[in-house]
Amino acid sequence: MANKVLVLLAHPALETSVTNRRLARAVTGLDGVKVHDLYETYPDFEVDVAHEQDLLREHDVVVFQHPFYWYSAPAIIKEWLDLVLEHGFAYGRTGNALRGKIMMNAFSTGGREEAYGPDGRNRFTVRQLLAPFDQTANLCHMIYYPPFVVYRGRGLPRQALAETAATYRRCIEALRDGTLPYEQVADLPRINGAADALDSQQSRIS
Ligand SMILES: Cc1cc2nc3c(=O)[nH]c(=O)nc-3n(C[C@H](O)[C@H](O)[C@H](O)COP(=O)(O)O)c2cc1C
């Protein structure tokens, strides 16, 4: 199965980014994958709703890629959601344009992994904090995948960041190729590595 993947990249200062720039570079130019930079396209937040809805119709997988800002995504993603996911298009009795498509978040954090949980300073897991995205996908009849998370991306040594970017590329390719079945990954705290795990399972079987 070949899915078309739309990566909605949202970093308000990509020129200062370490993590998101590296991740975006890893998936730019892949067959069947379109990286769409929202801040570059809409510096004044004037989102072209018809164009964005056309892009959604043309793709099967929607990935929000961004730094984690205030336990969520940068503002343009909220603006995009508010404007693009219209009643009658994305939800409501006749709103079926997104039915069956996949939604996922891919993001970097400043906080450490241990900080995200009931005993950490941020009190909640990232999956709990992503509940609004999860439920938005649900309302739009989409399938919400576990996130790709890079904890403390800016603190990673160069080689580790390159390996993380390669893992991200494999995840995006696996989503494109339909080799990450939802049932096998649904409960993971994050999807990182699932593509690698499935790859090694398959090479053991074959
Ligand atoms: C406005 C703002 C809000 C932030 N909020 C959070 C947050 O809620 N949790 C967190 O772990 N890091 C937070 N950070 C840190 C960023 O997530 C981190 O710097 C970014 O993911 C690094 O990615 P980059 O190299 O692509 O810029 C915040 C940073 C800024 C500027």
XYZ file of N, CA, C and O and ligand atoms in Angstrom:
855
model
N 0.840 -1.196 0.000
C 0.000 0.000 0.000
C 0.879 1.253 0.000
O 1.801 1.357 0.795
N 0.597 2.180 -0.866
C 1.391 3.417 -0.861
C 0.514 4.587 -0.454
O -0.439 4.921 -1.141
N 0.818 5.165 0.686
C 0.123 6.361 1.158
C 0.906 7.593 0.734
O 2.138 7.556 0.653
N 0.176 8.687 0.537
C 0.869 9.965 0.335
C 0.920 10.694 1.675
O -0.081 10.783 2.382
N 2.120 11.174 2.011
C 2.344 11.772 3.331
C 2.538 13.280 3.201
O 3.355 13.744 2.405
N 1.789 14.022 4.021
C 1.924 15.479 4.075
C 2.523 15.852 5.437
O 1.914 15.594 6.478
N 3.726 16.414 5.410
C 4.360 16.868 6.657
C 4.126 18.374 6.766
O 4.628 19.152 5.943
N 3.337 18.781 7.760
C 3.079 20.204 7.982
C 4.114 20.696 8.994
O 4.005 20.436 10.190
N 5.141 21.342 8.477
C 6.261 21.785 9.309
C 5.940 23.162 9.887
O 5.541 24.070 9.141
N 6.083 23.292 11.215
C 5.758 24.574 11.852
C 6.824 24.928 12.882
O 6.809 24.433 14.010
N 7.762 25.760 12.474
C 8.774 26.288 13.400
C 8.881 27.781 13.105
O 9.205 28.161 11.988
N 8.592 28.636 14.104
C 8.549 30.073 13.814
C 9.921 30.683 13.502
O 9.979 31.805 12.992
N 10.995 29.960 13.818
C 12.337 30.485 13.513
C 13.201 29.313 13.062
O 14.152 28.923 13.747
N 12.879 28.803 11.893
C 13.559 27.581 11.425
C 15.071 27.795 11.297
O 15.849 26.860 11.477
N 15.467 29.056 11.032
C 16.901 29.329 10.864
C 17.671 29.118 12.171
O 18.868 28.880 12.152
N 16.979 29.175 13.305
C 17.657 28.944 14.595
C 17.458 27.508 15.087
O 17.982 27.129 16.131
N 16.676 26.732 14.353
C 16.342 25.370 14.784
C 17.517 24.420 14.582
O 18.243 24.508 13.593
N 17.690 23.518 15.520
C 18.658 22.433 15.351
C 17.879 21.169 14.976
O 18.089 20.563 13.921
N 16.928 20.810 15.838
C 16.257 19.517 15.726
C 15.305 19.449 14.524
O 15.403 18.552 13.688
N 14.375 20.390 14.488
C 13.354 20.314 13.427
C 13.940 20.494 12.035
O 13.475 19.883 11.073
N 14.987 21.317 11.955
C 15.637 21.493 10.648
C 16.247 20.163 10.193
O 16.132 19.764 9.041
N 16.891 19.474 11.157
C 17.542 18.200 10.828
C 16.493 17.145 10.455
O 16.675 16.375 9.502
N 15.396 17.100 11.218
C 14.337 16.120 10.917
C 13.715 16.421 9.550
O 13.483 15.506 8.746
N 13.446 17.689 9.299
C 12.807 18.051 8.023
C 13.712 17.671 6.853
O 13.247 17.159 5.827
N 15.029 17.902 7.045
C 15.976 17.562 5.973
C 15.931 16.056 5.674
O 16.029 15.632 4.530
N 15.715 15.255 6.730
C 15.745 13.790 6.565
C 14.566 13.273 5.733
O 14.644 12.169 5.191
N 13.482 14.032 5.659
C 12.310 13.525 4.918
C 12.001 14.342 3.658
O 11.092 14.007 2.904
N 12.774 15.419 3.451
C 12.555 16.241 2.254
C 13.039 15.492 1.015
O 14.130 14.924 1.023
N 12.192 15.475 -0.006
C 12.582 14.829 -1.269
C 12.260 13.349 -1.337
O 12.478 12.720 -2.380
N 11.731 12.768 -0.239
C 11.333 11.346 -0.314
C 10.144 11.188 -1.261
O 9.248 12.037 -1.274
N 10.138 10.102 -1.982
C 9.002 9.795 -2.864
C 7.717 9.755 -2.058
O 7.665 9.110 -1.006
N 6.675 10.404 -2.539
C 5.369 10.321 -1.884
C 5.263 11.117 -0.603
O 4.290 10.968 0.147
N 6.255 11.966 -0.324
C 6.239 12.761 0.911
C 6.388 14.241 0.544
O 7.338 14.620 -0.146
N 5.437 15.050 1.010
C 5.531 16.498 0.758
C 5.748 17.216 2.090
O 4.967 17.039 3.026
N 6.823 17.998 2.167
C 7.080 18.810 3.363
C 6.577 20.226 3.066
O 7.037 20.874 2.123
N 5.624 20.679 3.879
C 4.948 21.964 3.637
C 5.226 22.872 4.847
O 4.740 22.603 5.950
N 6.045 23.899 4.626
C 6.480 24.774 5.717
C 5.425 25.865 5.940
O 5.298 26.800 5.138
N 4.685 25.751 7.042
C 3.551 26.663 7.257
C 3.990 28.098 7.546
O 3.391 29.050 7.043
N 5.033 28.281 8.366
C 5.467 29.661 8.659
C 6.049 30.330 7.414
O 5.879 31.524 7.207
N 6.708 29.552 6.568
C 7.252 30.136 5.339
C 6.119 30.507 4.381
O 6.130 31.561 3.755
N 5.117 29.642 4.297
C 4.018 29.872 3.356
C 3.080 30.977 3.839
O 2.548 31.739 3.032
N 2.881 31.041 5.155
C 1.902 31.996 5.700
C 2.531 32.867 6.794
O 2.140 32.797 7.966
N 3.506 33.731 6.432
C 4.166 34.547 7.465
C 3.186 35.477 8.180
O 3.429 35.871 9.317
N 2.082 35.813 7.513
C 1.071 36.682 8.144
C -0.128 35.894 8.674
O -1.177 36.491 8.958
N 0.025 34.585 8.744
C -1.048 33.724 9.284
C -2.295 33.724 8.406
O -3.380 33.375 8.870
N -2.155 34.144 7.150
C -3.341 34.154 6.286
C -3.415 32.827 5.540
O -3.044 32.710 4.368
N -3.894 31.832 6.251
C -3.911 30.459 5.734
C -4.906 30.356 4.574
O -6.050 30.805 4.682
N -4.453 29.796 3.459
C -5.315 29.587 2.288
C -6.093 28.283 2.507
O -5.590 27.181 2.258
N -7.303 28.435 2.997
C -8.087 27.281 3.435
C -8.354 26.310 2.284
O -8.183 25.094 2.424
N -8.760 26.847 1.130
C -9.086 25.963 -0.005
C -7.853 25.149 -0.412
O -7.945 23.943 -0.684
N -6.690 25.819 -0.426
C -5.450 25.128 -0.814
C -5.102 24.028 0.196
O -4.748 22.907 -0.176
N -5.233 24.362 1.480
C -4.907 23.372 2.513
C -5.878 22.188 2.461
O -5.480 21.034 2.659
N -7.142 22.473 2.194
C -8.112 21.370 2.105
C -7.816 20.498 0.883
O -7.940 19.272 0.950
N -7.396 21.129 -0.219
C -6.997 20.330 -1.399
C -5.817 19.421 -1.042
O -5.793 18.243 -1.408
N -4.842 19.987 -0.329
C -3.677 19.178 0.064
C -4.116 17.990 0.920
O -3.632 16.868 0.750
N -5.043 18.246 1.836
C -5.523 17.153 2.699
C -6.223 16.080 1.866
O -6.052 14.880 2.103
N -7.022 16.506 0.890
C -7.713 15.511 0.052
C -6.707 14.637 -0.697
O -6.938 13.459 -0.925
N -5.570 15.258 -1.074
C -4.581 14.543 -1.904
C -3.667 13.622 -1.093
O -2.891 12.871 -1.671
N -3.698 13.745 0.228
C -2.773 12.949 1.052
C -3.529 12.025 2.001
O -4.689 12.266 2.317
N -2.838 10.981 2.441
C -3.459 9.969 3.316
C -2.964 10.073 4.751
O -3.600 9.572 5.674
N -1.780 10.657 4.909
C -1.157 10.760 6.231
C -0.793 12.225 6.465
O -0.170 12.845 5.604
N -1.196 12.764 7.617
C -0.902 14.165 7.943
C -0.028 14.180 9.197
O -0.445 13.709 10.260
N 1.177 14.723 9.058
C 2.109 14.778 10.190
C 2.344 16.242 10.551
O 2.782 17.027 9.702
N 2.030 16.611 11.787
C 2.383 17.942 12.288
C 3.781 17.836 12.869
O 3.987 17.135 13.867
N 4.743 18.497 12.241
C 6.118 18.459 12.764
C 6.499 19.829 13.328
O 6.421 20.842 12.628
N 6.914 19.852 14.598
C 7.077 21.149 15.269
C 7.896 20.994 16.552
O 8.002 19.893 17.097
N 8.396 22.089 17.091
C 8.909 22.042 18.467
C 7.714 22.037 19.423
O 6.655 22.566 19.081
N 7.891 21.440 20.594
C 6.830 21.444 21.614
C 6.827 22.825 22.254
O 7.849 23.264 22.811
N 5.741 23.557 22.148
C 5.617 24.899 22.716
C 4.466 24.899 23.711
O 3.321 24.618 23.334
N 4.764 25.243 24.917
C 3.732 25.298 25.962
C 2.851 24.053 25.923
O 1.631 24.140 25.837
N 3.545 22.900 25.920
C 2.882 21.588 25.990
C 1.968 21.341 24.800
O 1.028 20.544 24.880
N 2.247 21.994 23.712
C 1.430 21.841 22.506
C 2.285 22.240 21.296
O 3.495 22.054 21.320
N 1.660 22.803 20.290
C 2.364 23.157 19.057
C 2.411 24.677 18.907
O 1.619 25.396 19.522
N 3.317 25.197 18.072
C 3.347 26.631 17.816
C 2.014 27.137 17.232
O 1.242 26.374 16.651
N 1.806 28.437 17.368
C 0.485 29.047 17.115
C -0.071 28.783 15.718
O -1.286 28.658 15.551
N 0.790 28.697 14.715
C 0.231 28.566 13.360
C -0.510 27.244 13.180
O -1.437 27.152 12.373
N -0.135 26.242 13.958
C -0.857 24.963 13.837
C -2.271 25.122 14.385
O -3.243 24.626 13.818
N -2.416 25.875 15.466
C -3.762 26.131 16.000
C -4.582 26.920 14.976
O -5.756 26.592 14.727
N -3.961 27.933 14.389
C -4.671 28.727 13.372
C -5.084 27.831 12.199
O -6.218 27.894 11.722
N -4.169 26.983 11.775
C -4.430 26.055 10.668
C -5.626 25.149 11.024
O -6.546 24.970 10.226
N -5.599 24.593 12.241
C -6.702 23.708 12.666
C -8.021 24.482 12.685
O -9.056 24.006 12.181
N -7.982 25.682 13.270
C -9.208 26.475 13.417
C -9.839 26.775 12.064
O -11.063 26.785 11.925
N -8.984 27.056 11.067
C -9.510 27.505 9.778
C -9.776 26.360 8.800
O -10.754 26.390 8.056
N -8.896 25.376 8.794
C -8.936 24.361 7.724
C -9.940 23.239 8.019
O -10.620 22.747 7.111
N -10.050 22.862 9.279
C -10.916 21.713 9.607
C -12.371 22.173 9.766
O -12.949 22.136 10.862
N -12.947 22.603 8.667
C -14.296 23.176 8.709
C -15.380 22.115 8.882
O -15.242 20.981 8.396
N -16.465 22.572 9.481
C -17.679 21.756 9.545
C -18.143 21.478 8.109
O -18.077 22.349 7.249
N -18.532 20.255 7.847
C -18.949 19.913 6.480
C -17.791 19.437 5.627
O -17.991 18.859 4.554
N -16.563 19.723 6.079
C -15.374 19.203 5.395
C -14.749 18.102 6.253
O -14.632 16.951 5.831
N -14.412 18.489 7.482
C -13.671 17.562 8.343
C -14.564 16.833 9.334
O -14.210 15.760 9.806
N -15.672 17.434 9.683
C -16.567 16.813 10.685
C -17.993 17.266 10.415
O -18.251 18.073 9.505
N -18.917 16.724 11.177
C -20.328 17.012 10.924
C -20.918 15.946 10.016
O -20.196 15.083 9.507
N -22.235 16.028 9.811
C -22.945 14.962 9.096
C -22.355 14.691 7.712
O -22.221 13.547 7.298
N -21.948 15.756 7.008
C -21.417 15.557 5.648
C -19.893 15.756 5.594
O -19.315 15.807 4.514
N -19.286 15.889 6.735
C -17.839 16.163 6.758
C -17.013 14.898 6.812
O -16.614 14.459 7.891
N -16.738 14.360 5.645
C -16.052 13.064 5.599
C -14.735 13.087 4.827
O -14.195 12.032 4.511
N -14.218 14.287 4.540
C -13.036 14.377 3.662
C -11.807 13.694 4.264
O -10.903 13.283 3.537
N -11.763 13.595 5.589
C -10.555 13.067 6.229
C -10.734 11.643 6.747
O -9.813 11.066 7.338
N -11.906 11.100 6.522
C -12.227 9.773 7.078
C -11.166 8.731 6.687
O -10.813 8.601 5.511
N -10.628 8.041 7.692
C -9.680 6.950 7.434
C -8.241 7.387 7.256
O -7.338 6.555 7.168
N -8.010 8.699 7.189
C -6.626 9.168 7.043
C -5.922 9.128 8.408
O -6.571 9.061 9.453
N -4.612 9.175 8.355
C -3.799 9.093 9.584
C -3.340 10.491 9.991
O -2.975 11.301 9.137
N -3.360 10.765 11.308
C -2.772 11.999 11.851
C -1.700 11.622 12.876
O -1.868 10.654 13.622
N -0.613 12.381 12.879
C 0.465 12.134 13.857
C 1.167 13.455 14.181
O 1.206 14.344 13.333
N 1.688 13.573 15.384
C 2.572 14.690 15.721
C 4.007 14.179 15.772
O 4.257 13.070 16.261
N 4.922 14.993 15.290
C 6.354 14.687 15.401
C 7.008 15.935 15.975
O 6.930 17.004 15.361
N 7.598 15.837 17.164
C 8.101 17.065 17.777
C 9.317 16.852 18.665
O 9.604 15.744 19.116
N 10.007 17.967 18.875
C 11.157 17.994 19.773
C 10.729 18.717 21.044
O 9.830 19.553 21.020
N 11.391 18.371 22.139
C 11.106 19.058 23.405
C 12.387 19.684 23.950
O 13.492 19.299 23.563
N 12.189 20.604 24.888
C 13.322 21.090 25.671
C 13.490 20.214 26.903
O 14.592 20.026 27.403
N 12.370 19.661 27.395
C 12.380 18.844 28.620
C 12.874 17.427 28.367
O 12.802 16.914 27.256
N 13.414 16.829 29.452
C 13.881 15.441 29.373
C 12.698 14.487 29.425
O 11.644 14.820 29.967
N 12.935 13.256 28.973
C 11.880 12.231 28.986
C 11.331 12.036 30.417
O 10.123 11.941 30.613
N 12.234 11.989 31.421
C 11.796 11.750 32.812
C 10.903 12.862 33.328
O 10.159 12.668 34.300
N 10.969 14.026 32.689
C 10.143 15.155 33.161
C 8.683 14.981 32.755
O 7.803 15.660 33.283
N 8.442 14.073 31.802
C 7.082 13.882 31.292
C 6.464 12.616 31.872
O 6.676 11.526 31.366
N 5.739 12.771 32.956
C 5.087 11.638 33.604
C 4.607 12.071 34.967
O 4.932 13.179 35.426
N 3.851 11.215 35.647
C 3.246 11.608 36.924
C 4.261 12.034 37.985
O 3.950 12.850 38.846
N 5.505 11.518 37.884
C 6.502 11.888 38.888
C 7.454 12.987 38.412
O 8.375 13.373 39.138
N 7.243 13.461 37.212
C 8.153 14.464 36.648
C 7.600 15.870 36.815
O 6.443 16.067 37.154
N 8.458 16.857 36.513
C 8.037 18.244 36.745
C 6.913 18.683 35.806
O 6.179 19.628 36.113
N 6.760 17.989 34.675
C 5.663 18.365 33.765
C 4.370 17.574 34.014
O 3.373 17.793 33.326
N 4.422 16.648 34.981
C 3.249 15.974 35.559
C 2.500 15.034 34.619
O 1.879 14.086 35.070
N 2.509 15.287 33.345
C 1.742 14.473 32.396
C 2.675 13.848 31.355
O 3.731 14.410 31.055
N 2.254 12.725 30.795
C 3.000 12.155 29.679
C 2.716 13.001 28.436
O 1.690 13.702 28.371
N 3.592 12.891 27.436
C 3.316 13.663 26.215
C 2.019 13.173 25.565
O 1.273 13.967 24.998
N 1.731 11.899 25.676
C 0.482 11.403 25.066
C -0.738 12.013 25.752
O -1.720 12.328 25.093
N -0.651 12.188 27.071
C -1.771 12.855 27.754
C -1.892 14.304 27.279
O -2.985 14.798 27.028
N -0.736 14.963 27.142
C -0.765 16.372 26.725
C -1.275 16.536 25.301
O -1.779 17.604 24.932
N -1.156 15.482 24.497
C -1.604 15.551 23.097
C -3.090 15.229 22.936
O -3.576 15.135 21.801
N -3.808 15.094 24.035
C -5.227 14.708 23.947
C -6.044 15.576 22.976
O -6.885 15.042 22.243
N -5.831 16.904 22.924
C -6.621 17.687 21.959
C -6.394 17.260 20.500
O -7.325 17.275 19.694
N -5.154 16.883 20.151
C -4.899 16.396 18.785
C -5.588 15.041 18.575
O -6.206 14.792 17.539
N -5.446 14.187 19.577
C -6.024 12.843 19.512
C -7.541 12.940 19.280
O -8.112 12.278 18.391
N -8.196 13.802 20.049
C -9.645 13.913 19.927
C -10.054 14.662 18.654
O -11.104 14.379 18.071
N -9.208 15.600 18.197
C -9.491 16.277 16.918
C -9.496 15.236 15.798
O -10.394 15.209 14.953
N -8.485 14.367 15.816
C -8.429 13.294 14.810
C -9.678 12.425 14.907
O -10.311 12.097 13.902
N -10.049 12.084 16.122
C -11.216 11.228 16.333
C -12.491 11.868 15.773
O -13.277 11.215 15.073
N -12.678 13.155 16.062
C -13.880 13.849 15.573
C -13.905 13.875 14.043
O -14.967 13.839 13.429
N -12.708 13.928 13.454
C -12.602 13.982 11.981
C -12.500 12.590 11.372
O -12.126 12.461 10.203
N -12.808 11.557 12.158
C -12.801 10.172 11.680
C -11.416 9.736 11.214
O -11.271 8.908 10.313
N -10.381 10.337 11.819
C -9.006 9.981 11.442
C -8.429 9.004 12.469
O -8.980 8.818 13.554
N -7.294 8.411 12.105
C -6.623 7.465 13.004
C -5.413 8.194 13.580
O -4.532 8.630 12.827
N -5.385 8.348 14.899
C -4.316 9.116 15.538
C -3.197 8.181 16.000
O -3.392 7.349 16.886
N -2.031 8.337 15.406
C -0.887 7.489 15.744
C -0.111 8.073 16.932
O -0.148 9.287 17.173
N 0.629 7.223 17.644
C 1.500 7.753 18.704
C 2.510 8.727 18.095
O 2.881 8.595 16.923
N 2.985 9.687 18.889
C 3.874 10.715 18.335
C 5.304 10.223 18.126
O 5.748 9.288 18.799
N 5.994 10.892 17.223
C 7.449 10.749 17.135
C 8.023 11.863 18.006
O 7.783 13.041 17.743
N 8.743 11.491 19.064
C 9.211 12.505 20.020
C 10.732 12.495 20.122
O 11.343 11.437 20.316
N 11.324 13.668 20.008
C 12.762 13.810 20.247
C 12.926 14.629 21.522
O 12.725 15.847 21.527
N 13.227 13.928 22.622
C 13.424 14.630 23.888
C 14.774 15.351 23.877
O 15.788 14.782 23.473
N 14.744 16.607 24.288
C 15.973 17.410 24.398
C 16.815 17.370 23.124
O 18.024 17.115 23.164
N 16.135 17.602 22.006
C 16.811 17.504 20.705
C 18.074 18.331 20.626
O 19.088 17.904 20.076
N 18.034 19.535 21.230
C 19.191 20.424 21.134
C 20.365 19.941 21.971
O 21.498 20.369 21.763
N 20.061 19.036 22.925
C 21.137 18.516 23.775
C 21.780 17.265 23.192
O 22.758 16.755 23.739
N 21.254 16.763 22.085
C 21.780 15.502 21.538
C 23.107 15.735 20.826
O 23.239 16.692 20.057
N 24.077 14.834 21.050
C 25.305 14.918 20.248
C 24.959 14.755 18.757
O 23.945 14.140 18.419
N 25.813 15.310 17.933
C 25.592 15.335 16.488
C 25.205 13.964 15.919
O 24.249 13.825 15.158
N 25.974 12.938 16.335
C 25.745 11.590 15.793
C 24.377 11.060 16.220
O 23.654 10.457 15.427
N 24.011 11.308 17.482
C 22.718 10.831 17.983
C 21.579 11.540 17.245
O 20.546 10.920 16.930
N 21.760 12.822 16.960
C 20.723 13.553 16.221
C 20.597 12.996 14.798
O 19.490 12.832 14.280
N 21.734 12.654 14.194
C 21.696 12.077 12.838
C 20.969 10.727 12.873
O 20.157 10.420 11.979
N 21.218 9.935 13.917
C 20.531 8.628 14.024
C 19.033 8.830 14.247
O 18.203 8.112 13.681
N 18.674 9.807 15.068
C 17.254 10.107 15.306
C 16.573 10.546 14.007
O 15.444 10.148 13.717
N 17.284 11.358 13.229
C 16.717 11.816 11.954
C 16.519 10.627 11.010
O 15.510 10.553 10.289
N 17.441 9.673 11.046
C 17.303 8.479 10.188
C 16.113 7.633 10.656
O 15.368 7.069 9.834
N 15.914 7.555 11.966
C 14.754 6.822 12.497
C 13.455 7.507 12.065
O 12.472 6.853 11.700
N 13.465 8.831 12.124
C 12.282 9.597 11.682
C 11.987 9.293 10.214
O 10.844 9.040 9.843
N 13.034 9.288 9.400
C 12.834 8.981 7.977
C 12.210 7.596 7.813
O 11.271 7.414 7.039
N 12.693 6.620 8.598
C 12.127 5.264 8.476
C 10.655 5.240 8.914
O 9.848 4.525 8.325
N 10.331 6.007 9.937
C 8.918 6.076 10.368
C 8.042 6.662 9.264
O 6.951 6.135 8.982
N 8.491 7.737 8.679
C 7.696 8.389 7.624
C 7.576 7.441 6.425
O 6.494 7.301 5.833
N 8.665 6.748 6.096
C 8.597 5.780 4.984
C 7.640 4.638 5.318
O 6.887 4.166 4.463
N 7.666 4.196 6.582
C 6.784 3.093 6.980
C 5.316 3.526 6.948
O 4.442 2.748 6.548
N 5.055 4.764 7.341
C 3.679 5.279 7.245
C 3.258 5.359 5.778
O 2.130 5.027 5.414
N 4.174 5.782 4.958
C 3.898 5.853 3.520
C 3.618 4.457 2.951
O 2.678 4.250 2.179
N 4.429 3.489 3.383
C 4.333 2.143 2.806
C 3.287 1.276 3.512
O 3.083 0.116 3.121
N 2.693 1.800 4.571
C 1.657 1.044 5.291
C 2.217 -0.140 6.065
O 1.526 -1.131 6.276
N 3.467 -0.014 6.537
C 4.070 -1.147 7.263
C 4.098 -0.925 8.782
O 4.791 -1.637 9.503
N 3.358 0.068 9.252
C 3.220 0.273 10.703
C 1.740 0.136 11.046
O 1.057 1.145 11.245
N 1.210 -1.092 11.126
C -0.223 -1.246 11.378
C -0.606 -0.629 12.718
O 0.111 -0.799 13.719
N -1.711 0.078 12.726
C -2.137 0.810 13.917
C -2.214 -0.098 15.141
O -1.751 0.276 16.226
N -2.776 -1.296 14.966
C -2.966 -2.202 16.116
C -1.631 -2.526 16.797
O -1.585 -2.789 17.990
N -0.549 -2.533 16.017
C 0.750 -2.894 16.600
C 1.435 -1.739 17.310
O 2.371 -1.954 18.072
N 1.001 -0.516 17.038
C 1.725 0.628 17.622
C 0.843 1.497 18.517
O 1.346 2.360 19.235
N -0.461 1.241 18.509
C -1.440 2.155 19.131
C -1.087 2.557 20.552
O -1.280 3.706 20.939
N -0.551 1.639 21.341
C -0.351 1.934 22.758
C 1.067 2.381 23.101
O 1.396 2.546 24.283
N 1.904 2.552 22.113
C 3.283 2.964 22.406
C 3.305 4.399 22.945
O 2.534 5.245 22.486
N 4.207 4.691 23.901
C 4.309 6.080 24.357
C 4.821 7.000 23.252
O 4.488 8.171 23.196
N 5.671 6.457 22.373
C 6.090 7.188 21.162
C 6.455 6.165 20.097
O 6.809 5.017 20.411
N 6.391 6.617 18.857
C 6.499 5.665 17.750
C 7.952 5.402 17.336
O 8.227 4.439 16.608
N 8.873 6.241 17.859
C 10.289 6.100 17.484
C 10.723 4.634 17.587
O 10.456 3.961 18.566
N 11.366 4.155 16.624
C 11.914 2.811 16.752
C 10.958 1.716 16.308
O 11.396 0.599 16.029
N 9.642 2.023 16.233
C 8.692 0.971 15.850
C 8.987 0.483 14.430
O 8.884 -0.708 14.141
N 9.361 1.409 13.568
C 9.677 1.007 12.189
C 10.879 0.069 12.181
O 10.898 -0.955 11.490
N 11.878 0.400 12.997
C 13.061 -0.458 13.079
C 12.692 -1.831 13.634
O 13.139 -2.861 13.141
N 11.831 -1.842 14.671
C 11.431 -3.117 15.285
C 10.697 -3.984 14.270
O 10.951 -5.188 14.162
N 9.799 -3.377 13.513
C 9.062 -4.154 12.511
C 10.001 -4.653 11.417
O 9.903 -5.791 10.973
N 10.945 -3.799 11.023
C 11.932 -4.209 10.017
C 12.668 -5.454 10.471
O 12.818 -6.421 9.737
N 13.131 -5.448 11.747
C 13.938 -6.584 12.197
C 13.053 -7.825 12.364
O 13.496 -8.941 12.107
N 11.774 -7.626 12.770
C 10.840 -8.767 12.838
C 10.711 -9.417 11.459
O 10.810 -10.616 11.314
N 10.523 -8.531 10.445
C 10.320 -9.055 9.106
C 11.556 -9.770 8.599
O 11.474 -10.804 7.964
N 12.758 -9.229 8.949
C 13.954 -9.915 8.433
C 14.163 -11.241 9.164
O 14.743 -12.167 8.598
N 13.644 -11.369 10.417
C 13.736 -12.683 11.088
C 12.814 -13.683 10.426
O 13.144 -14.850 10.285
N 11.615 -13.212 9.982
C 10.634 -14.125 9.369
C 11.124 -14.573 7.996
O 11.032 -15.728 7.640
N 11.701 -13.617 7.223
C 12.073 -13.966 5.838
C 13.433 -14.670 5.796
O 14.136 -14.783 6.770
C 7.736 29.563 23.332
C 8.410 28.279 23.725
C 7.711 27.328 24.445
C 8.293 26.110 24.792
N 7.562 25.197 25.484
C 8.121 24.007 25.801
C 7.355 23.033 26.495
O 6.179 23.214 26.823
N 7.959 21.851 26.787
C 9.256 21.580 26.426
O 9.726 20.471 26.710
N 10.001 22.485 25.739
C 9.456 23.686 25.417
N 10.190 24.599 24.707
C 11.529 24.215 24.196
C 11.427 23.782 22.722
O 10.517 22.710 22.562
C 12.807 23.366 22.167
O 13.657 24.479 22.243
C 12.682 22.906 20.732
O 11.932 21.716 20.654
C 14.041 22.650 20.116
O 13.848 22.320 18.734
P 14.587 23.130 17.564
O 16.056 22.834 17.683
O 13.999 22.637 16.294
O 14.315 24.612 17.780
C 9.632 25.837 24.390
C 10.354 26.808 23.680
C 9.755 28.019 23.356
C 10.547 29.049 22.571
